[in-house]
XYZ file of C-alpha atoms in Angstrom:
563
model
C -19.677 -18.962 -10.501
C -20.535 -19.508 -6.742
C -19.568 -15.874 -4.605
C -17.622 -17.136 -1.618
C -19.100 -17.571 1.965
C -18.542 -14.238 3.906
C -16.403 -15.328 6.847
C -18.170 -16.311 10.275
C -17.931 -13.790 12.730
C -16.563 -15.643 16.333
C -15.099 -13.585 19.801
C -13.056 -16.388 22.289
C -14.291 -17.258 25.514
C -11.186 -18.910 27.868
C -13.037 -19.916 31.496
C -11.233 -21.011 34.194
C -7.583 -20.037 34.062
C -7.741 -16.905 36.086
C -4.368 -14.583 35.484
C -2.788 -17.179 32.088
C -5.741 -15.742 30.768
C -4.924 -12.921 28.289
C -1.000 -15.212 27.984
C -3.490 -16.956 26.322
C -5.466 -15.040 23.607
C -1.877 -13.247 23.487
C -1.217 -17.033 21.521
C -3.611 -19.320 20.214
C -4.655 -19.201 17.156
C -7.793 -18.431 17.021
C -6.896 -15.668 19.161
C -4.618 -13.799 17.312
C -6.856 -14.980 13.479
C -10.055 -13.031 15.194
C -10.068 -10.188 13.225
C -9.585 -12.219 9.743
C -11.913 -11.824 6.884
C -10.774 -14.763 4.772
C -11.690 -17.131 7.012
C -14.065 -20.008 6.422
C -15.860 -21.902 8.688
C -13.629 -25.052 8.328
C -10.832 -22.891 8.875
C -12.853 -21.801 11.778
C -13.652 -25.230 13.509
C -9.900 -26.973 12.177
C -8.411 -23.785 15.205
C -11.213 -24.390 17.557
C -10.046 -28.905 17.746
C -6.318 -27.374 17.655
C -6.532 -25.413 20.323
C -6.831 -27.590 23.139
C -3.731 -28.661 22.796
C -1.965 -25.507 21.936
C -3.627 -24.203 25.089
C -2.612 -27.877 27.686
C 0.841 -27.029 25.623
C 1.094 -22.664 26.968
C 0.375 -23.695 30.049
C 3.657 -26.021 30.280
C 5.674 -23.934 30.155
C 4.224 -22.108 33.049
C 4.126 -25.028 35.173
C 0.823 -27.096 35.025
C 1.477 -30.261 33.226
C -1.431 -31.987 34.231
C -4.534 -29.402 33.063
C -7.262 -30.486 31.014
C -9.644 -28.232 28.471
C -13.276 -28.869 27.058
C -13.922 -26.860 24.355
C -17.549 -25.868 22.604
C -18.244 -23.898 19.219
C -21.424 -22.089 19.815
C -23.286 -21.496 16.124
C -26.564 -19.789 17.951
C -24.773 -16.445 18.650
C -23.651 -13.840 17.368
C -21.522 -13.762 16.216
C -19.671 -16.739 17.346
C -18.680 -17.781 21.067
C -15.450 -20.875 20.709
C -15.308 -20.863 24.495
C -12.750 -23.353 25.962
C -13.060 -24.821 29.590
C -9.970 -24.919 31.413
C -9.491 -27.209 34.576
C -5.172 -26.161 35.703
C -3.927 -28.548 38.155
C -1.803 -28.879 40.027
C 1.500 -26.409 39.594
C 4.884 -28.164 39.108
C 7.628 -27.681 42.299
C 10.833 -29.061 41.319
C 12.092 -31.599 44.078
C 15.320 -31.291 43.430
C 18.512 -30.188 41.199
C 21.482 -32.176 40.652
C 24.468 -29.848 39.317
C 27.981 -31.152 38.004
C 30.648 -30.106 37.205
C 33.943 -31.366 34.774
C 37.049 -29.858 33.496
C 39.878 -27.269 35.011
C 37.302 -25.491 37.847
C 36.897 -28.367 39.672
C 40.639 -28.280 40.224
C 41.234 -24.417 39.756
C 38.026 -23.195 41.639
C 36.007 -25.657 43.841
C 34.757 -22.525 45.802
C 33.694 -21.735 42.696
C 31.607 -24.435 41.737
C 30.324 -24.198 44.399
C 28.833 -20.354 44.434
C 27.846 -21.171 40.935
C 25.464 -24.479 42.713
C 23.942 -21.663 45.102
C 23.457 -19.450 43.155
C 21.289 -21.175 40.458
C 18.107 -19.601 39.772
C 15.612 -22.704 39.775
C 16.677 -23.523 42.908
C 14.465 -26.887 45.385
C 10.716 -26.330 45.867
C 10.209 -23.640 43.196
C 7.953 -23.617 41.131
C 9.030 -24.819 37.362
C 8.704 -22.585 34.157
C 9.845 -23.933 30.997
C 11.218 -19.570 31.448
C 12.949 -20.254 34.546
C 14.727 -23.458 33.407
C 16.185 -21.507 30.602
C 17.288 -18.967 32.088
C 18.922 -21.420 35.138
C 20.458 -23.008 32.365
C 21.655 -19.476 30.545
C 22.987 -17.754 33.380
C 24.764 -20.798 34.927
C 27.151 -21.501 31.219
C 27.447 -17.521 30.235
C 28.460 -17.542 34.756
C 31.917 -19.582 33.063
C 32.204 -18.082 29.351
C 32.430 -14.495 30.650
C 35.802 -15.530 33.080
C 38.265 -17.573 33.085
C 36.540 -20.540 30.158
C 34.601 -19.068 27.428
C 34.800 -22.591 25.377
C 32.682 -23.692 28.245
C 29.408 -25.928 27.249
C 26.068 -27.741 29.370
C 26.899 -31.405 27.908
C 23.112 -32.508 29.245
C 20.150 -30.841 31.088
C 17.261 -33.006 31.728
C 13.979 -31.291 33.494
C 12.413 -34.745 34.758
C 8.189 -33.724 34.908
C 6.109 -36.243 37.478
C 2.268 -35.388 36.658
C 0.573 -37.626 39.702
C 2.781 -35.739 42.502
C 3.021 -32.706 40.262
C 6.947 -32.110 41.031
C 10.276 -31.991 38.112
C 13.201 -33.165 38.640
C 15.948 -31.097 37.099
C 19.840 -32.191 36.134
C 22.489 -30.195 34.610
C 25.977 -31.511 33.672
C 28.140 -28.751 32.576
C 31.841 -29.545 30.716
C 34.568 -25.394 31.617
C 36.750 -26.468 29.456
C 40.105 -25.110 29.743
C 41.173 -21.963 31.848
C 42.113 -19.040 28.995
C 45.223 -16.895 29.398
C 45.510 -13.715 27.131
C 49.012 -13.388 24.949
C 50.049 -10.174 23.734
C 47.662 -7.136 21.198
C 48.207 -7.552 17.335
C 46.534 -4.860 16.031
C 44.500 -4.416 12.624
C 43.753 -1.253 10.363
C 45.681 1.030 12.183
C 47.513 3.552 9.403
C 46.966 7.098 10.390
C 47.601 6.905 14.739
C 50.735 6.084 17.157
C 49.926 2.399 17.860
C 51.596 4.100 21.350
C 48.099 5.151 21.728
C 45.935 2.143 22.109
C 48.589 0.701 24.130
C 48.625 3.256 26.474
C 45.161 2.487 26.704
C 45.100 -1.449 26.780
C 43.689 -2.432 30.731
C 44.957 -6.443 29.811
C 48.291 -7.093 30.378
C 49.371 -10.905 29.067
C 49.318 -13.636 30.946
C 45.938 -12.850 32.719
C 43.214 -15.423 33.209
C 40.335 -13.960 30.685
C 37.671 -11.966 31.053
C 34.736 -10.838 28.925
C 34.660 -7.959 30.996
C 38.176 -6.726 30.450
C 38.547 -6.636 26.045
C 35.053 -4.657 25.839
C 36.411 -2.962 28.271
C 39.003 -2.278 25.792
C 37.065 -2.337 23.358
C 35.070 1.406 24.567
C 38.653 2.156 25.892
C 39.440 2.413 22.241
C 35.968 3.038 20.135
C 35.601 6.688 22.978
C 39.135 7.595 21.181
C 36.966 9.432 18.594
C 39.963 8.152 16.372
C 37.911 5.147 15.032
C 34.717 4.292 13.216
C 34.813 0.603 14.561
C 37.063 -1.177 17.412
C 36.329 -5.000 17.109
C 37.999 -7.023 19.726
C 38.201 -10.502 19.612
C 39.987 -13.849 21.195
C 40.560 -17.096 19.116
C 38.725 -19.897 21.342
C 40.146 -23.367 21.113
C 40.313 -25.273 23.691
C 43.685 -27.254 22.514
C 45.152 -23.422 22.716
C 43.838 -21.952 25.450
C 47.245 -20.667 26.978
C 48.598 -16.641 25.683
C 45.471 -16.471 23.819
C 46.646 -13.472 21.047
C 44.307 -10.223 21.598
C 42.947 -8.738 18.158
C 42.054 -5.243 17.215
C 40.150 -5.093 14.196
C 39.841 -1.185 14.014
C 38.692 1.419 11.687
C 40.612 4.416 11.472
C 38.094 7.774 11.344
C 39.150 10.410 8.514
C 42.315 12.924 10.213
C 40.103 15.530 9.436
C 36.540 16.879 9.263
C 33.870 19.764 7.860
C 30.736 20.021 9.323
C 27.681 21.411 8.329
C 24.707 22.073 9.981
C 20.678 23.125 10.059
C 18.261 22.545 13.318
C 15.174 23.520 14.235
C 13.351 23.327 18.948
C 11.342 25.241 19.549
C 13.320 26.543 23.261
C 15.917 28.169 20.336
C 14.020 28.413 16.965
C 16.667 28.148 13.789
C 20.167 27.256 14.128
C 23.101 27.067 12.318
C 26.186 25.375 13.042
C 29.982 24.894 11.589
C 32.010 22.175 13.094
C 35.822 22.107 12.097
C 37.992 18.415 13.699
C 41.562 17.250 13.744
C 42.473 14.386 15.471
C 46.180 14.693 14.812
C 46.507 18.932 16.114
C 49.805 19.915 16.030
C 51.375 15.982 15.030
C 50.805 14.705 18.421
C 47.411 12.386 18.214
C 45.929 15.452 20.174
C 41.861 15.787 18.851
C 40.791 18.949 18.200
C 37.556 19.967 17.628
C 36.296 23.996 16.682
C 32.596 24.947 16.686
C 29.743 27.873 15.543
C 26.858 27.949 17.133
C 24.431 30.191 15.168
C 19.666 30.957 16.524
C 17.174 33.321 17.699
C 19.046 33.481 21.413
C 22.504 32.514 20.677
C 25.672 33.006 19.573
C 28.509 30.599 20.700
C 32.283 29.653 19.483
C 35.097 27.777 20.932
C 37.051 24.548 21.154
C 38.302 22.019 22.538
C 41.350 19.372 22.424
C 41.871 15.856 24.285
C 45.354 15.752 23.959
C 46.190 11.528 24.641
C 44.816 9.685 26.956
C 46.753 9.041 29.869
C 47.761 5.310 31.187
C 45.006 4.107 33.130
C 43.046 5.486 30.399
C 41.368 8.515 31.527
C 41.165 11.937 28.781
C 42.525 15.210 28.690
C 40.932 17.852 27.450
C 40.920 21.899 27.855
C 38.777 23.947 26.246
C 38.123 27.516 25.867
C 34.187 29.267 24.151
C 32.711 32.557 24.071
C 28.528 32.466 24.404
C 26.449 35.657 23.267
C 23.076 34.941 25.321
C 19.694 37.163 24.859
C 17.031 34.582 27.720
C 14.177 36.319 28.530
C 14.801 39.976 29.112
C 18.789 38.919 30.083
C 21.851 39.581 27.823
C 25.195 37.759 28.547
C 28.641 38.246 27.320
C 30.118 34.464 28.693
C 33.420 33.306 28.768
C 34.437 30.535 29.545
C 38.419 28.555 30.276
C 38.099 24.556 31.599
C 40.512 21.749 32.251
C 38.944 18.844 32.778
C 39.915 14.936 32.938
C 37.106 12.315 31.990
C 37.213 8.061 33.457
C 37.157 6.083 30.425
C 34.091 4.170 31.793
C 31.168 5.557 30.965
C 28.374 3.694 32.118
C 30.574 5.081 35.425
C 31.819 8.061 34.469
C 33.892 10.977 36.677
C 35.030 14.573 35.407
C 37.139 16.079 37.678
C 37.203 20.041 35.905
C 38.598 23.773 36.712
C 37.024 26.066 35.006
C 36.810 29.763 35.238
C 33.792 31.306 34.228
C 33.371 35.734 33.560
C 30.488 37.783 33.059
C 29.163 40.407 31.091
C 25.249 40.451 32.588
C 23.261 43.643 30.978
C 19.518 44.111 32.319
C 17.346 47.382 29.534
C 19.744 50.090 29.487
C 20.553 50.610 33.054
C 21.739 47.581 34.849
C 25.359 45.511 34.378
C 27.128 43.351 36.270
C 30.355 41.597 35.995
C 30.804 38.366 37.954
C 34.361 35.702 37.724
C 34.895 32.295 39.172
C 37.077 29.799 39.837
C 36.177 26.386 40.486
C 37.255 23.107 40.981
C 34.941 20.550 39.847
C 34.009 16.568 40.198
C 31.152 15.237 37.965
C 29.977 11.161 38.731
C 27.745 9.733 36.355
C 26.443 6.569 36.187
C 24.485 5.364 32.510
C 23.079 2.024 33.332
C 20.259 2.325 29.438
C 19.852 -0.785 27.293
C 21.140 0.970 24.439
C 23.221 5.128 25.323
C 21.587 6.736 21.414
C 17.852 5.301 21.576
C 17.548 4.601 25.551
C 14.039 2.740 25.439
C 14.391 1.271 29.121
C 17.366 2.321 32.437
C 18.027 5.531 34.038
C 20.795 8.098 34.233
C 21.668 9.745 37.788
C 25.025 11.933 37.975
C 25.752 14.053 40.956
C 27.823 17.304 40.624
C 30.472 19.098 43.654
C 31.868 22.403 42.268
C 33.971 24.701 45.429
C 35.974 27.553 44.713
C 37.228 30.074 48.192
C 37.772 33.546 48.102
C 40.922 35.083 45.778
C 41.804 36.671 43.646
C 38.744 35.885 41.645
C 36.323 34.639 43.250
C 34.707 37.399 45.530
C 33.575 35.371 48.077
C 33.467 31.163 49.314
C 31.292 29.582 47.371
C 30.420 25.559 46.741
C 28.157 23.443 43.894
C 25.709 21.433 44.011
C 23.376 20.120 41.588
C 21.468 16.587 41.471
C 19.863 14.669 38.087
C 18.419 11.659 37.913
C 16.632 10.254 34.006
C 14.227 6.732 34.381
C 12.923 4.593 32.084
C 10.349 2.196 33.031
C 10.170 -1.567 31.745
C 6.888 -1.640 29.322
C 3.918 -2.921 31.819
C 2.138 -5.148 29.530
C 3.844 -4.547 26.294
C 2.201 -0.587 26.368
C 2.865 1.702 28.990
C 5.634 3.455 29.862
C 7.027 6.232 32.649
C 9.428 8.570 32.135
C 10.685 9.724 35.794
C 13.125 13.410 35.563
C 14.370 15.081 38.345
C 16.447 17.876 39.432
C 17.800 19.858 42.497
C 20.727 22.015 42.734
C 21.917 24.863 45.109
C 24.411 27.240 45.118
C 26.716 28.223 48.986
C 27.705 31.121 49.989
C 27.377 33.584 47.190
C 25.016 35.259 46.288
C 23.494 35.588 42.158
C 25.265 39.305 41.825
C 28.501 37.811 42.215
C 28.603 34.674 40.930
C 28.323 34.484 37.120
C 24.675 33.668 35.825
C 26.313 29.961 34.023
C 26.614 28.593 37.547
C 23.297 29.604 38.042
C 20.100 28.143 37.524
C 16.368 28.424 34.871
C 14.719 26.294 33.661
C 11.232 25.813 31.400
C 11.137 24.037 28.172
C 11.064 21.901 25.803
C 12.826 19.474 28.495
C 12.649 20.856 31.821
C 9.041 22.377 32.034
C 7.719 22.582 29.510
C 4.267 25.029 28.811
C 7.336 27.917 29.841
C 9.295 29.333 27.443
C 12.947 27.796 27.766
C 14.788 29.677 30.900
C 12.005 32.022 31.819
C 11.600 30.298 34.910
C 14.131 32.316 37.670
C 14.282 35.683 39.925
C 12.213 38.806 38.215
C 15.110 41.660 38.316
C 14.496 44.932 36.216
C 11.404 43.327 34.192
C 13.944 40.667 33.049
C 13.960 36.523 34.214
C 17.586 36.088 35.983
C 19.138 33.132 37.411
C 18.698 31.592 40.753
C 20.903 30.008 43.667
C 18.433 27.119 44.517
C 16.874 25.154 41.749
C 14.185 21.680 41.684
C 12.344 20.789 38.562
C 10.197 16.727 38.744
C 8.403 14.872 35.708
C 6.536 12.630 35.322
C 5.443 11.315 32.131
C 3.659 8.105 31.244
C 3.320 6.607 27.009
C 1.720 4.514 25.557
C 3.482 2.500 23.259
C 1.113 2.536 19.870
C 2.990 0.724 17.741
C 6.527 0.106 18.514
C 7.525 3.899 16.234
C 5.367 5.564 17.248
C 3.696 6.601 20.342
C 0.998 8.633 22.552
C 2.308 10.560 26.224
C 0.671 11.731 28.955
C 2.889 14.286 31.582
C 3.213 17.240 33.964
C 6.258 18.636 35.163
C 6.694 21.259 37.665
C 10.012 23.183 38.821
C 11.498 26.674 39.168
C 15.044 28.511 40.294
C 15.217 31.664 43.214
C 17.816 33.004 45.852
C 16.078 31.397 48.484
C 13.966 27.838 49.014
C 11.669 29.998 50.937
C 11.388 32.767 47.852
C 10.572 28.473 45.455
C 7.536 28.314 43.904
C 6.428 25.438 41.822
C 5.420 26.267 38.990
C 3.227 23.416 36.730
C 2.761 22.764 33.075
C 0.791 19.657 32.122
C -0.122 18.124 28.259
C -0.859 15.366 25.988
C 2.282 14.749 23.046
C 3.028 12.335 20.193
C 6.262 9.913 20.477
C 8.733 8.720 17.268
C 11.049 6.579 17.713
C 13.779 8.106 14.938
C 16.862 6.395 13.107
C 18.378 9.989 15.719
C 16.401 9.174 18.246
C 13.035 9.966 20.377
C 11.424 12.735 18.714
C 9.089 14.388 20.868
C 6.177 16.894 20.426
C 4.126 18.609 22.877
C 1.416 20.170 23.132
C 1.516 21.784 27.751
C -0.046 24.334 29.226
C 2.004 26.344 31.787
C -0.953 26.329 34.756
C 0.890 29.953 35.829
C 1.005 31.987 32.609
C -2.865 29.640 31.584
C -1.743 29.753 27.952
C -1.017 26.014 25.799
C 3.015 26.233 23.588
C 4.168 23.836 21.683
C 7.226 21.793 21.955
C 9.765 19.797 19.619
C 12.974 18.143 20.732
C 14.259 15.456 20.347
C 15.943 13.007 23.229
C 15.230 12.391 26.350
C 16.710 14.998 29.266
C 19.506 13.310 30.572
């Protein structure tokens, strides 16, 4: 039996393609199979032979329709060299664009027709690329589908390429179809809870023009109540029946009551045990009661929140009360928080109005104790622009918190509080590299830390703030302990290299601190390396950081991003 010949080793060399070389290498069969050990000599020759046509086809998608390619296989080199010499030729430009419409939009919205033509992405004079051509048609159609015309279609499109003049003539014909309007809301799957709750949340009035945004808003409002496992809002797209189309809302209800037990661990707080009790029909009023008991190395928390039924504009009122014991960085606090909140229905642009009462008893060692109280009204605005709220890979989250409380029966001094936070996840560069940037700045005005409860002051350090330091150990030194200050700032920059879609490596540097005033403020830095795993429950981070102030390394473990 004749032994199989060893697969010939070769490399690919592409000359003349300029900045498109890596694009060609990523997509050519002969480049992708370089590491294969199962290729025969005949198969290598076949791959070399078909590569010129593949190169010309790939270049055409980038606007080069008259490119030429010469090829050779140098067997004298070791390894062999498959060389391709490319002459790109002129890049094709768009000579003209003709977009015609038919359907109800012509009579109902003539100005909208003109706006759609003006917003067409691939205008005359631009470089013709296949992706740009596809994206322009997709965006044009999407602008109709999401509002008024859900059965719109592109009935004809062509891109006539003239290689001699390196020009493209584009024509598109769009049929809007009839304009749709919403009808009554039909609900399927509602058994445990009252329909009136959903009717109050519904932002759509019968007779309104069709809007995918309004459907999404209805679905999100109902989903965010916490009463349902799944919510789907749809309408039937029948072009022969476009008027008063019923809205179908399919629901899968959550159970009314649930007891949850959990354990966890983080390097900030050590091992953690937790008990949660949930009642979605508290006092038989469709109110949602969430009670929580959590114990870890330094903290004891017990408390409850009651979420009332949303009011007519979708805003959700809630009230809560919590007791917390903390022992952190030499400071012991017994804290009480009670609050009333009103939260907007839109999680992408979330607004929260709150009135909160804070009280704590601060102790440091055996000799110092202090009682502090505050009544403060606040407004928090959070803007979320991420591709996935649970497992984001790009986008940003930014928030601003404004609070104030006048001097009086509870507040010893008038106070104001401002906190800004932001986290940015960049798109991936070259499909591998990503930047993660974080920042926070905050200040308490008017009162000082002797009269302001600890939850309104600032400390930092730990897994999600300044790595390289223990949790909340950056702040104001007092009697051998670290306590909260009235000003804070934190900045962080991280570069992640994605090894596989699930695993990555990170290089980072953080800096931050808290102090009694900006004149006393001094940034403390931590830097290090880490591992990243995109798990089903969120991003898992394992970091080894060096504290530049302590000159000691520290291991950090966390899940998710510090939003």
